[in-house]
Coordinates of C-alpha atoms in Angstrom, one line a residue:
Chain F
M14 CA -58.8 3.8 29.0
A15 CA -60.5 1.1 27.0
S16 CA -60.5 -1.3 30.0
R17 CA -61.9 1.4 32.2
G18 CA -64.7 2.0 29.8
T19 CA -65.4 -1.7 29.6
T20 CA -65.5 -2.0 33.4
T21 CA -67.8 1.0 33.6
L22 CA -70.1 -0.7 31.2
Q23 CA -69.9 -3.9 33.2
G24 CA -70.8 -1.9 36.3
A25 CA -73.8 -0.4 34.6
R26 CA -74.9 -3.8 33.3
A27 CA -74.6 -5.2 36.9
G28 CA -76.7 -2.3 38.1
V29 CA -79.4 -3.0 35.6
L30 CA -79.3 -6.7 36.5
I31 CA -79.6 -6.0 40.2
A32 CA -82.5 -3.6 39.5
A33 CA -84.2 -6.2 37.3
L34 CA -83.7 -8.9 39.9
A35 CA -85.0 -6.6 42.6
V36 CA -88.1 -5.8 40.6
A37 CA -88.6 -9.4 39.6
L38 CA -88.3 -10.6 43.1
A39 CA -90.5 -7.8 44.4
F40 CA -93.3 -8.9 42.0
D41 CA -92.6 -12.5 42.8
A42 CA -92.9 -11.6 46.5
R43 CA -96.3 -10.1 46.0
A44 CA -97.5 -13.0 44.0
Q45 CA -96.3 -15.7 46.4
T46 CA -96.0 -16.0 50.2
P47 CA -93.8 -16.2 52.1
A48 CA -91.5 -13.6 50.5
P49 CA -88.0 -14.8 49.7
S50 CA -85.9 -14.0 52.7
T51 CA -82.9 -13.0 50.6
A52 CA -84.4 -10.3 48.4
P53 CA -81.6 -8.2 47.1
A54 CA -81.5 -4.6 48.2
A55 CA -78.2 -3.1 47.1
A56 CA -78.3 -0.1 49.4
P57 CA -77.2 3.2 47.8
F58 CA -74.0 4.6 49.0
T59 CA -74.2 7.4 51.6
K60 CA -73.4 10.9 50.4
D61 CA -69.8 10.8 51.6
C62 CA -69.2 7.6 49.7
Q63 CA -70.6 8.5 46.3
V64 CA -68.1 7.7 43.5
G65 CA -69.9 8.7 40.4
A66 CA -69.5 6.3 37.6
T67 CA -66.3 4.8 39.1
P68 CA -66.7 1.0 39.2
I69 CA -66.2 -0.2 42.7
A70 CA -66.1 -3.9 41.9
D71 CA -66.5 -6.2 38.9
E72 CA -69.5 -8.4 39.1
S73 CA -68.5 -12.0 39.8
P74 CA -70.6 -14.7 41.3
L75 CA -70.2 -15.9 44.9
P76 CA -71.6 -19.4 44.2
N77 CA -70.9 -20.8 47.6
V78 CA -72.4 -18.0 49.5
A79 CA -75.5 -18.1 47.3
S80 CA -75.8 -21.8 47.9
V81 CA -75.3 -21.4 51.7
L82 CA -78.0 -18.7 51.8
A83 CA -80.4 -21.1 50.1
K84 CA -79.8 -23.7 52.9
R85 CA -79.3 -21.8 56.1
K86 CA -79.8 -18.5 57.8
T87 CA -76.3 -17.7 58.7
L88 CA -73.5 -16.2 56.6
R89 CA -70.0 -16.5 58.1
I90 CA -67.4 -14.1 56.8
L91 CA -63.7 -14.2 57.7
T92 CA -61.8 -11.0 57.3
M93 CA -58.1 -11.1 56.7
G94 CA -55.5 -8.4 56.1
A95 CA -55.2 -5.0 57.6
S96 CA -58.2 -3.7 59.5
P97 CA -59.1 -0.4 57.9
G98 CA -60.1 1.3 61.1
P99 CA -61.4 1.5 64.6
A100 CA -64.9 0.8 66.0
G101 CA -66.2 4.4 65.9
R102 CA -69.8 5.5 66.3
H103 CA -71.1 3.0 63.8
G104 CA -69.2 0.1 65.2
G105 CA -66.5 0.2 62.5
Y106 CA -65.8 -1.6 59.3
S107 CA -66.9 -5.1 60.3
A108 CA -70.1 -3.8 62.0
V109 CA -71.1 -1.7 59.1
I110 CA -70.6 -4.6 56.6
E111 CA -72.6 -6.8 58.9
S112 CA -75.4 -4.3 59.3
I113 CA -75.7 -3.5 55.6
L114 CA -75.6 -7.2 54.6
E115 CA -78.2 -8.1 57.2
R116 CA -80.4 -5.3 55.8
A117 CA -79.8 -6.5 52.2
L118 CA -80.1 -10.2 52.9
K119 CA -83.2 -10.1 55.0
G120 CA -83.5 -12.8 57.6
I121 CA -79.8 -13.8 57.4
D122 CA -77.6 -13.6 60.4
V123 CA -74.2 -12.3 59.3
V124 CA -71.3 -13.3 61.5
I125 CA -68.0 -11.5 60.9
I126 CA -64.8 -13.1 62.3
N127 CA -61.9 -10.7 62.2
R128 CA -58.5 -12.3 62.0
G129 CA -56.6 -9.5 60.2
V130 CA -52.9 -9.0 61.1
S131 CA -51.8 -5.5 60.1
G132 CA -48.6 -5.4 58.1
E133 CA -48.7 -9.0 57.1
L134 CA -47.6 -10.0 53.6
A135 CA -49.9 -12.0 51.4
A136 CA -47.8 -15.1 51.7
D137 CA -48.0 -15.1 55.5
A138 CA -51.7 -14.2 55.5
A139 CA -52.3 -17.1 53.0
F140 CA -50.7 -19.6 55.3
R141 CA -52.6 -18.4 58.3
M142 CA -55.9 -18.2 56.3
K143 CA -55.9 -21.9 55.8
N144 CA -55.9 -22.5 59.5
E145 CA -58.5 -19.9 60.1
V146 CA -60.7 -21.4 57.4
A147 CA -60.4 -24.8 59.1
L148 CA -61.1 -23.4 62.5
D149 CA -63.9 -20.9 61.7
E150 CA -65.5 -22.5 58.7
P151 CA -66.4 -19.3 56.9
D152 CA -68.5 -19.2 53.8
L153 CA -66.7 -16.1 52.5
V154 CA -63.3 -14.7 53.0
L155 CA -62.8 -10.9 52.8
W156 CA -59.1 -10.4 52.1
Q157 CA -57.6 -6.9 52.1
V158 CA -54.4 -7.6 50.2
G159 CA -51.6 -6.0 48.3
T160 CA -50.7 -2.8 50.1
N161 CA -48.1 -4.4 52.4
D162 CA -46.6 -6.4 49.5
A163 CA -46.3 -3.3 47.5
L164 CA -44.7 -1.3 50.3
A165 CA -42.3 -4.2 51.0
Y166 CA -41.3 -4.6 47.3
V167 CA -42.5 -8.1 47.0
P168 CA -42.0 -9.1 43.3
A169 CA -45.2 -8.9 41.4
D170 CA -44.9 -12.4 40.0
Q171 CA -44.4 -13.8 43.5
F172 CA -47.4 -11.9 44.7
A173 CA -49.5 -13.2 41.8
S174 CA -48.5 -16.8 42.5
T175 CA -49.4 -16.5 46.2
L176 CA -52.7 -14.9 45.3
K177 CA -53.6 -17.5 42.6
T178 CA -52.6 -20.5 44.8
Q179 CA -54.7 -19.2 47.7
I180 CA -57.7 -18.4 45.6
D181 CA -57.6 -21.9 44.1
W182 CA -57.3 -23.4 47.5
L183 CA -60.3 -21.5 48.7
K184 CA -62.3 -22.5 45.7
N185 CA -61.4 -26.1 46.2
H186 CA -62.6 -25.8 49.8
K187 CA -65.9 -24.2 48.7
V188 CA -65.1 -20.8 50.3
D189 CA -65.8 -17.7 48.2
V190 CA -63.4 -14.8 48.4
V191 CA -63.8 -11.1 47.9
L192 CA -60.5 -9.2 47.6
V193 CA -60.2 -5.7 48.8
G194 CA -57.6 -3.8 46.8
L195 CA -54.8 -1.5 47.6
Q196 CA -55.2 1.7 49.7
F197 CA -55.0 5.1 47.9
A198 CA -52.4 7.7 48.4
S199 CA -51.8 10.4 45.8
Q200 CA -48.0 10.0 46.5
M201 CA -48.3 6.5 45.2
L202 CA -49.7 7.5 41.8
R203 CA -46.2 7.6 40.3
D204 CA -44.9 4.5 42.2
A205 CA -44.3 1.9 39.5
H206 CA -44.2 -1.0 41.9
Y207 CA -47.4 0.1 43.6
A208 CA -49.1 0.3 40.3
E209 CA -47.7 -3.1 39.2
I210 CA -49.1 -4.8 42.4
R211 CA -52.5 -3.1 41.8
D212 CA -52.5 -4.3 38.3
T213 CA -51.4 -7.8 39.2
L214 CA -54.2 -8.0 41.8
R215 CA -56.8 -7.0 39.2
K216 CA -55.5 -9.4 36.6
V217 CA -55.3 -12.4 38.9
A218 CA -58.8 -11.6 40.2
A219 CA -60.2 -11.3 36.6
R220 CA -58.5 -14.6 35.6
E221 CA -59.8 -16.4 38.7
N222 CA -63.2 -14.7 38.4
V223 CA -63.3 -13.3 41.9
I224 CA -64.4 -9.9 43.0
V225 CA -62.0 -7.1 43.8
V226 CA -63.3 -4.1 45.7
R227 CA -61.5 -1.2 44.0
Y228 CA -60.8 0.9 47.0
Y229 CA -58.0 2.7 45.3
E230 CA -60.2 3.9 42.5
A231 CA -63.0 4.9 44.8
M232 CA -60.6 7.0 46.9
Q233 CA -59.1 8.4 43.8
F234 CA -62.6 9.7 42.8
V235 CA -62.9 11.2 46.2
E236 CA -59.6 12.9 45.7
E237 CA -60.6 14.4 42.4
A238 CA -64.0 15.5 43.7
A239 CA -62.2 17.3 46.6
R240 CA -59.8 19.2 44.4
E241 CA -61.7 22.4 44.9
G242 CA -61.5 22.3 48.6
G243 CA -62.6 20.0 51.4
V244 CA -61.0 16.9 52.7
S245 CA -58.5 15.0 50.6
A246 CA -58.9 11.3 49.9
E247 CA -56.0 10.3 52.2
E248 CA -57.5 12.3 55.0
F249 CA -60.9 10.9 54.2
E250 CA -59.6 7.3 54.3
L251 CA -58.3 7.9 57.8
T252 CA -61.7 9.0 59.1
E253 CA -64.5 6.9 60.4
S254 CA -66.4 7.9 57.3
G255 CA -63.6 6.5 55.1
S256 CA -63.8 3.2 56.9
N257 CA -67.6 3.2 56.6
C258 CA -67.4 3.9 52.9
L259 CA -65.1 0.9 52.4
A260 CA -67.5 -1.2 54.4
Q261 CA -70.3 0.0 52.1
Y262 CA -68.3 -0.8 48.9
V263 CA -67.6 -4.3 50.3
A264 CA -71.2 -4.9 51.3
R265 CA -72.3 -3.8 47.9
A266 CA -69.8 -6.1 46.2
I267 CA -71.0 -9.0 48.2
T268 CA -74.7 -8.5 47.5
L269 CA -73.8 -8.1 43.8
G270 CA -71.9 -11.3 44.0
V271 CA -74.7 -13.2 45.8
F272 CA -77.2 -12.3 43.2
A273 CA -74.9 -12.5 40.2
K274 CA -74.6 -16.3 40.4
N275 CA -75.9 -16.8 36.9
L276 CA -73.4 -14.4 35.3
P277 CA -71.0 -15.9 32.8
P278 CA -67.3 -15.8 33.9
R279 CA -65.6 -12.5 33.1
R280 CA -62.9 -12.3 30.5
Chain I
M8 CA -18.6 -7.2 85.3
P9 CA -20.9 -8.8 82.7
R10 CA -21.1 -12.6 83.0
E11 CA -19.0 -14.7 80.8
A12 CA -20.4 -15.8 77.4
N13 CA -22.7 -18.8 77.8
A14 CA -25.0 -20.8 75.5
V15 CA -28.2 -19.2 76.8
D16 CA -27.0 -15.7 76.1
F17 CA -25.4 -16.8 72.8
W18 CA -28.7 -18.2 71.5
R19 CA -30.7 -15.4 72.8
G20 CA -28.5 -13.0 70.9
F21 CA -29.0 -15.2 67.9
A22 CA -32.8 -15.0 68.4
L23 CA -32.7 -11.2 68.7
I24 CA -30.9 -10.7 65.5
T25 CA -33.2 -13.2 63.8
I26 CA -36.3 -11.5 65.1
F27 CA -34.9 -8.1 63.9
I28 CA -34.5 -9.5 60.4
D29 CA -37.9 -11.4 60.4
H30 CA -39.7 -8.2 61.3
I31 CA -38.7 -6.5 58.1
P32 CA -41.1 -8.0 55.5
G33 CA -39.7 -8.4 52.1
L34 CA -36.0 -8.1 53.2
V35 CA -33.8 -10.3 51.1
Y36 CA -32.2 -11.8 54.2
S37 CA -35.5 -12.7 55.8
H38 CA -35.6 -15.6 53.3
Y39 CA -32.7 -17.2 55.1
T40 CA -33.7 -17.1 58.7
L41 CA -34.7 -20.0 60.9
A42 CA -38.4 -19.5 60.1
N43 CA -37.7 -20.6 56.5
F44 CA -36.2 -23.9 57.4
S45 CA -38.2 -24.8 60.5
I46 CA -41.8 -25.0 61.7
S47 CA -40.9 -23.0 64.8
D48 CA -38.9 -19.7 64.7
A49 CA -36.9 -17.3 66.8
A50 CA -39.9 -16.3 68.8
D51 CA -40.2 -19.8 70.3
L52 CA -36.5 -19.7 71.1
F53 CA -36.8 -16.2 72.7
V54 CA -39.7 -17.3 75.0
F55 CA -38.1 -20.7 75.8
L56 CA -34.9 -18.9 76.9
A57 CA -36.9 -16.4 78.9
G58 CA -38.2 -19.4 80.9
W59 CA -34.7 -20.8 81.2
S60 CA -33.4 -17.5 82.5
L61 CA -36.1 -17.4 85.1
R62 CA -34.6 -20.6 86.5
L63 CA -31.1 -19.1 86.5
M64 CA -32.4 -16.1 88.2
A65 CA -34.2 -18.2 90.9
E66 CA -31.5 -20.7 91.5
G67 CA -28.4 -19.5 89.6
G68 CA -24.9 -19.5 91.0
G69 CA -25.7 -22.2 93.5
R70 CA -27.9 -20.1 95.7
V71 CA -31.7 -20.3 96.0
M72 CA -33.4 -17.0 96.0
P73 CA -36.0 -16.6 98.7
T74 CA -39.6 -17.0 97.4
R75 CA -40.6 -13.5 98.4
N76 CA -37.6 -12.0 96.6
I77 CA -38.6 -14.0 93.4
M78 CA -42.1 -12.6 93.6
L79 CA -40.9 -9.1 93.9
R80 CA -38.3 -9.4 91.3
L81 CA -40.7 -11.0 88.8
G82 CA -43.4 -8.3 89.4
G83 CA -40.8 -5.7 88.9
R84 CA -39.6 -7.3 85.7
A85 CA -43.2 -7.5 84.4
L86 CA -43.5 -3.8 85.1
E87 CA -40.2 -3.0 83.4
I88 CA -41.3 -4.9 80.3
Y89 CA -44.7 -3.2 80.3
A90 CA -43.0 0.2 80.5
A91 CA -40.7 -0.9 77.6
Q92 CA -43.7 -1.9 75.5
V93 CA -45.5 1.4 76.1
L94 CA -42.3 3.3 75.3
I95 CA -41.4 1.6 72.1
T96 CA -45.1 1.7 70.9
M97 CA -45.2 5.4 71.4
I98 CA -41.9 5.9 69.6
A99 CA -43.2 3.7 66.8
I100 CA -46.4 5.7 66.5
A101 CA -44.3 8.9 66.4
M102 CA -42.0 7.4 63.7
L103 CA -45.0 6.5 61.6
A104 CA -46.5 10.0 62.1
G105 CA -43.2 11.7 61.4
S106 CA -42.5 9.7 58.3
A107 CA -46.1 10.4 57.0
I108 CA -45.4 14.2 57.5
E109 CA -41.9 14.1 56.1
F110 CA -42.8 12.1 53.0
S111 CA -46.3 13.6 52.7
N112 CA -47.7 10.1 52.6
P113 CA -50.6 9.3 54.9
L114 CA -50.5 5.7 53.9
L115 CA -47.9 5.2 56.6
L116 CA -50.6 6.2 59.2
Q117 CA -52.4 3.1 58.4
W118 CA -49.5 0.8 58.7
H119 CA -49.2 -1.9 61.3
N120 CA -52.5 -1.4 63.0
A121 CA -51.7 2.2 63.6
A122 CA -54.8 3.5 61.9
A123 CA -56.9 3.2 65.0
V124 CA -54.5 5.3 66.9
F125 CA -54.8 8.2 64.5
N126 CA -58.5 7.7 63.5
D127 CA -60.0 7.0 66.9
P128 CA -57.4 7.9 69.5
V129 CA -59.6 7.8 72.6
P130 CA -60.3 4.0 72.7
A131 CA -57.1 3.2 70.9
H132 CA -55.0 4.8 73.7
I133 CA -56.9 2.8 76.3
G134 CA -56.2 -0.3 74.3
L135 CA -52.5 0.6 74.0
A136 CA -52.2 1.1 77.8
A137 CA -54.2 -2.1 78.4
L138 CA -52.1 -4.0 75.8
T139 CA -55.3 -5.0 73.9
H140 CA -54.2 -2.8 71.0
Q141 CA -50.8 -3.9 69.6
L142 CA -49.0 -2.6 66.6
G143 CA -48.0 -5.1 64.0
Y144 CA -44.6 -6.6 64.9
F145 CA -44.8 -5.0 68.4
D146 CA -46.7 -8.0 69.8
I147 CA -44.0 -10.1 71.5
L148 CA -43.5 -7.9 74.6
P149 CA -47.2 -8.0 75.6
L150 CA -46.9 -11.8 75.6
Y151 CA -43.7 -11.4 77.7
V152 CA -45.6 -9.1 80.1
V153 CA -48.3 -11.7 80.7
L154 CA -45.8 -14.5 81.0
M155 CA -44.0 -12.5 83.7
L156 CA -47.3 -11.9 85.5
M157 CA -47.8 -15.7 85.4
A158 CA -44.2 -16.4 86.4
P159 CA -44.6 -15.9 90.2
F160 CA -47.3 -18.6 90.2
F161 CA -45.0 -20.9 88.2
A162 CA -42.1 -20.2 90.5
L163 CA -44.3 -20.8 93.6
L164 CA -45.7 -24.0 92.2
D165 CA -42.2 -25.1 91.4
R166 CA -41.2 -24.5 95.0
L167 CA -44.2 -26.2 96.5
A168 CA -44.8 -29.1 94.2
P169 CA -42.2 -29.1 91.4
Q170 CA -43.5 -32.4 89.9
L171 CA -46.9 -30.7 89.2
L172 CA -45.7 -27.6 87.3
L173 CA -45.1 -29.2 83.9
P174 CA -48.3 -31.4 84.0
F175 CA -50.3 -28.3 85.0
S176 CA -48.8 -26.2 82.3
V177 CA -49.3 -28.9 79.6
A178 CA -52.9 -29.7 80.8
F179 CA -53.8 -26.0 80.7
Y180 CA -52.2 -25.7 77.2
L181 CA -54.3 -28.6 75.9
I182 CA -57.5 -27.1 77.3
V183 CA -56.6 -23.8 75.6
L184 CA -56.1 -25.7 72.3
A185 CA -59.2 -27.8 72.7
F186 CA -61.5 -24.8 73.5
R187 CA -59.5 -22.2 71.5
L188 CA -59.2 -20.0 74.5
T189 CA -57.5 -16.7 73.8
L190 CA -57.3 -13.0 74.7
P191 CA -59.3 -10.5 72.6
T192 CA -58.0 -7.3 71.2
W193 CA -59.8 -4.0 71.5
P194 CA -60.9 -1.5 70.1
V195 CA -60.1 -3.3 66.8
S196 CA -61.8 -6.7 67.2
G197 CA -59.6 -9.7 66.9
T198 CA -57.3 -11.9 69.1
W199 CA -53.7 -11.6 70.3
F200 CA -51.2 -12.7 67.7
F201 CA -49.2 -14.5 70.5
N202 CA -51.7 -16.2 72.7
P203 CA -50.1 -16.1 76.2
L204 CA -52.5 -18.9 77.4
A205 CA -50.8 -21.2 75.0
W206 CA -47.3 -19.8 74.9
Q207 CA -47.0 -20.3 78.6
V208 CA -46.1 -23.9 77.9
V209 CA -42.9 -22.8 76.0
F210 CA -41.9 -20.6 78.9
V211 CA -42.6 -23.3 81.5
L212 CA -40.7 -25.9 79.4
G213 CA -37.7 -23.5 79.4
F214 CA -38.0 -23.1 83.2
V215 CA -38.4 -26.8 83.9
L216 CA -35.7 -28.0 81.5
A217 CA -33.2 -25.6 82.9
K218 CA -33.2 -27.4 86.2
A219 CA -30.3 -29.8 85.8
D220 CA -30.4 -31.9 88.9
A221 CA -34.0 -33.1 89.1
G222 CA -37.2 -33.6 87.1
P223 CA -37.5 -33.4 83.3
G224 CA -34.4 -31.3 83.1
A225 CA -32.3 -34.1 84.6
F226 CA -34.0 -36.7 82.5
V227 CA -33.3 -34.8 79.3
R228 CA -29.6 -34.4 80.3
R229 CA -29.3 -38.2 81.0
H230 CA -30.8 -39.1 77.6
I231 CA -29.7 -36.2 75.5
R232 CA -27.9 -38.5 73.0
W233 CA -31.0 -40.5 72.3
L234 CA -33.2 -37.4 72.2
R235 CA -30.8 -35.9 69.6
V236 CA -31.1 -39.1 67.5
L237 CA -34.8 -38.8 67.8
G238 CA -34.7 -35.0 67.1
V239 CA -32.6 -35.1 63.9
P240 CA -35.4 -36.7 61.7
I241 CA -38.0 -34.3 63.2
V242 CA -35.8 -31.3 62.4
I243 CA -35.2 -32.6 58.8
L244 CA -38.9 -33.3 58.4
G245 CA -39.7 -29.8 59.5
A246 CA -37.3 -28.3 57.0
L247 CA -38.6 -30.5 54.2
T248 CA -42.2 -29.6 55.1
H249 CA -41.4 -26.0 54.8
Q250 CA -39.4 -26.4 51.6
F251 CA -41.9 -28.6 49.8
N252 CA -45.1 -27.4 51.3
W253 CA -46.0 -30.7 53.0
W254 CA -48.2 -29.0 55.5
P255 CA -51.4 -31.1 56.3
D256 CA -54.6 -29.6 54.9
P257 CA -56.0 -28.0 58.1
T258 CA -59.5 -28.6 57.0
K259 CA -58.9 -32.4 56.7
V260 CA -57.4 -33.0 60.2
P261 CA -59.7 -34.3 63.0
D262 CA -61.0 -32.2 65.8
P263 CA -59.8 -30.5 67.9
K264 CA -58.0 -29.1 64.8
L265 CA -55.4 -27.1 66.8
F266 CA -53.9 -30.4 68.0
F267 CA -52.9 -31.2 64.4
I268 CA -52.1 -28.0 62.5
A269 CA -49.2 -25.7 62.5
D270 CA -50.2 -22.4 64.1
K271 CA -48.1 -19.7 65.6
T272 CA -50.8 -18.0 67.7
F273 CA -51.5 -21.2 69.6
V274 CA -48.0 -22.6 69.3
T275 CA -49.6 -25.9 68.4
P276 CA -48.0 -29.3 69.2
M277 CA -46.5 -29.7 65.7
R278 CA -44.6 -26.5 66.2
L279 CA -43.8 -27.3 69.8
I280 CA -42.4 -30.8 69.1
Q281 CA -40.3 -29.5 66.2
F282 CA -39.0 -26.7 68.4
L283 CA -38.0 -29.1 71.2
A284 CA -36.3 -31.4 68.6
L285 CA -34.4 -28.3 67.3
V286 CA -33.3 -27.4 70.8
A287 CA -32.1 -30.9 71.5
V288 CA -30.2 -31.1 68.2
F289 CA -28.6 -27.7 68.3
S290 CA -27.8 -27.7 72.0
I291 CA -24.7 -29.7 70.9
T292 CA -23.3 -26.8 68.8
F293 CA -22.3 -24.1 71.3
P294 CA -19.4 -26.1 72.9
Y295 CA -18.1 -26.8 69.4
I296 CA -18.4 -23.2 68.4
R297 CA -16.4 -22.3 71.4
K298 CA -13.9 -25.0 70.6
A299 CA -13.5 -23.6 67.1
A300 CA -11.9 -20.6 68.8
E301 CA -9.0 -22.8 69.7
I302 CA -8.0 -23.0 66.0
E303 CA -5.7 -20.1 65.5
A304 CA -7.1 -18.9 62.2
L305 CA -10.6 -18.9 63.5
R306 CA -9.9 -17.5 66.9
R307 CA -10.7 -13.9 66.4
P308 CA -13.9 -14.2 64.3
V309 CA -15.3 -17.0 66.5
L310 CA -14.6 -15.1 69.7
A311 CA -16.0 -11.9 68.2
L312 CA -19.2 -13.8 67.2
I313 CA -19.6 -15.4 70.6
G314 CA -18.9 -12.1 72.3
L315 CA -21.3 -10.2 70.1
L316 CA -24.2 -12.6 70.4
A317 CA -23.7 -13.2 74.1
M318 CA -23.5 -9.5 74.8
L319 CA -26.8 -9.0 72.9
G320 CA -28.4 -11.9 74.8
R321 CA -27.2 -10.5 78.2
N322 CA -29.1 -7.2 77.4
S323 CA -32.0 -8.8 75.7
L324 CA -34.7 -6.3 76.7
H325 CA -32.8 -3.2 75.6
V326 CA -31.7 -4.9 72.4
F327 CA -35.1 -6.2 71.7
C328 CA -36.6 -2.7 72.1
I329 CA -34.0 -1.1 69.9
G330 CA -34.3 -4.0 67.4
S331 CA -38.1 -3.5 67.1
L332 CA -37.6 0.2 66.4
L333 CA -34.8 -0.6 63.9
S334 CA -37.1 -3.0 62.1
L335 CA -39.7 -0.3 61.7
T336 CA -37.0 2.2 60.6
A337 CA -35.8 -0.4 58.1
Q338 CA -39.3 -0.9 56.7
I339 CA -39.7 2.9 56.2
A340 CA -36.2 3.1 54.7
R341 CA -36.9 0.2 52.3
F342 CA -40.1 1.8 51.2
Y343 CA -38.4 5.1 50.3
Y344 CA -35.1 3.9 49.0
R345 CA -36.5 0.7 47.3
G346 CA -35.8 -2.8 48.6
T347 CA -32.6 -3.6 46.7
V348 CA -30.0 -6.1 47.9
W349 CA -27.6 -3.3 48.7
I350 CA -30.2 -1.4 50.8
D351 CA -31.1 -4.7 52.6
T352 CA -27.4 -5.4 53.3
A353 CA -26.9 -1.9 54.7
V354 CA -30.0 -2.3 56.8
V355 CA -28.9 -5.5 58.4
I356 CA -25.3 -4.3 59.0
F357 CA -26.5 -1.0 60.5
G358 CA -29.1 -2.8 62.6
I359 CA -26.7 -5.2 64.1
I360 CA -24.2 -2.4 64.8
V361 CA -26.8 -0.3 66.6
M362 CA -28.0 -3.4 68.6
A363 CA -24.4 -4.1 69.6
V364 CA -23.8 -0.5 70.6
T365 CA -27.1 -0.6 72.6
A366 CA -25.9 -3.7 74.5
W367 CA -22.4 -2.2 75.0
L368 CA -23.9 1.0 76.4
A369 CA -26.1 -0.9 78.8
E370 CA -23.1 -2.8 80.1
A371 CA -20.9 0.3 80.1
R372 CA -23.6 2.0 82.3
Q373 CA -23.3 -0.8 84.8
R374 CA -19.5 -0.8 84.7
F375 CA -19.1 2.9 85.1
R376 CA -21.8 3.4 87.6
A377 CA -20.3 5.3 90.5
P378 CA -20.3 3.4 93.7
A379 CA -22.8 4.7 96.2
P380 CA -21.2 7.2 98.7
A381 CA -20.5 5.7 102.1
C382 CA -22.8 7.0 104.8

């Protein structure tokens, strides 16, 4: 509970920071011309995707992305891991992220390269990711990781080692990473290994100071909110709206990361 | 009567069992398959032997099949493999859906790229039929379908100008690597996991090297001893690279990067060369394995092993299809009964027995097929 409270506080602090940055930049924009092309505009979540006070991601800087945005007008994002859904009316997960980010980071062309392989374990994805980084030269990797390792009973320490090694490799190659955490299913609430992998992911991310989009917690909130009727979180996750919500959480986490470059490392 | 056990069927059976095990992520035994000691894996062997078999089909038994018959046969084979892919994909989707209902766990509906099928079935079904939407671990047969569609051209070129086939295939492969040409997936954006434009070179190499009396196949047979001497250090280096993570940093290699990195999708040169070295070195083993059967104490187990693997290899499409479904069954079983060494052992033994029964049934069907009534 204590840690949840702390993270909530961190989330609130980040919100204040973003608001302050937005106000400061807005005033700055009025005072000077031309306006900064990358004014932050952390879009509110759509009604379907509201998660109350549930923290969706810890604020961590994305220094390389911030530095790239200062130099050029293109942001290249490589997505790895399972693709959360189909194209749908809004163009799907990747298209929604691209559209939100292009709105938030005005004047920036966001290019998303999808190289996800569904069912792939973290270790296999990590090997392939190095090649993809070399070939596609992304500024940011969006890595949905953990669910397959949890379902395949990969030992948590092995998972942690893979994750840490890969994050270090990405940092050494000046590529930022945003991790997308495990999927939610109420049946997995009592699964010790699933919880252990989730916990491991969070701990490694905290130690390495990288963002984890807490999809599981977000969907858990949806589940609790839907208790009195309506669609369950699992059903919701499978809909286009569920996929869009994840895209919104990811886009929010990235904009937070871009403008959180001066934050001290998390403990 | 099924043909006698031979090296091609034996190694194809080996590849089928290996692919079955490799397709169960997290399985204890998946840490001991070829992929853990080699840059290439069973998929390379499977595709190479498919090319080799094409040669046997076209020119086996001392008779040369007419070109028109080859075209018809290959077209039919492509259709047969396509039908098999559609069938096993549908069964896999039903298995995921059934398991999700049975275990009340919708997480299974998002496994292995199946989410699109359940979330947005209209485009996903078009993609399934067009092979542009492939479930995870159900992506080898689409490659095989495309290779079989290319095969009539390869066979024709081999008839008209055999000396041009391999140079053409290699040149096309290098262009594919240089320009990163690939096939896209749809409706989920991405690329094919096995890029047929690159993998065709493995298939053609199998086809070309199977020709014993002329061309590269004859050259290799003449110099096989030296090629094995050359191959041994490459095989050892591949194993060490795997073991000690000696992979080159892909960001540090020169352009075009695909020429210098290890990549499965594009079956890059590093992988291809190591695979050919592996084939050269291990091609010596089958005669010795067969010879081991002459030792009285080993006779029964060795003959059983040869018989089993060759039988699997002779019925590779049936066995591959069942093996793919067994891998998915095993993943679901491991998820619910926890992945212990006992469960994993049971999974492997059960899987091999079912694959063997499948192959036996396929041959029994041929054996017991009633002769057509005389008109």
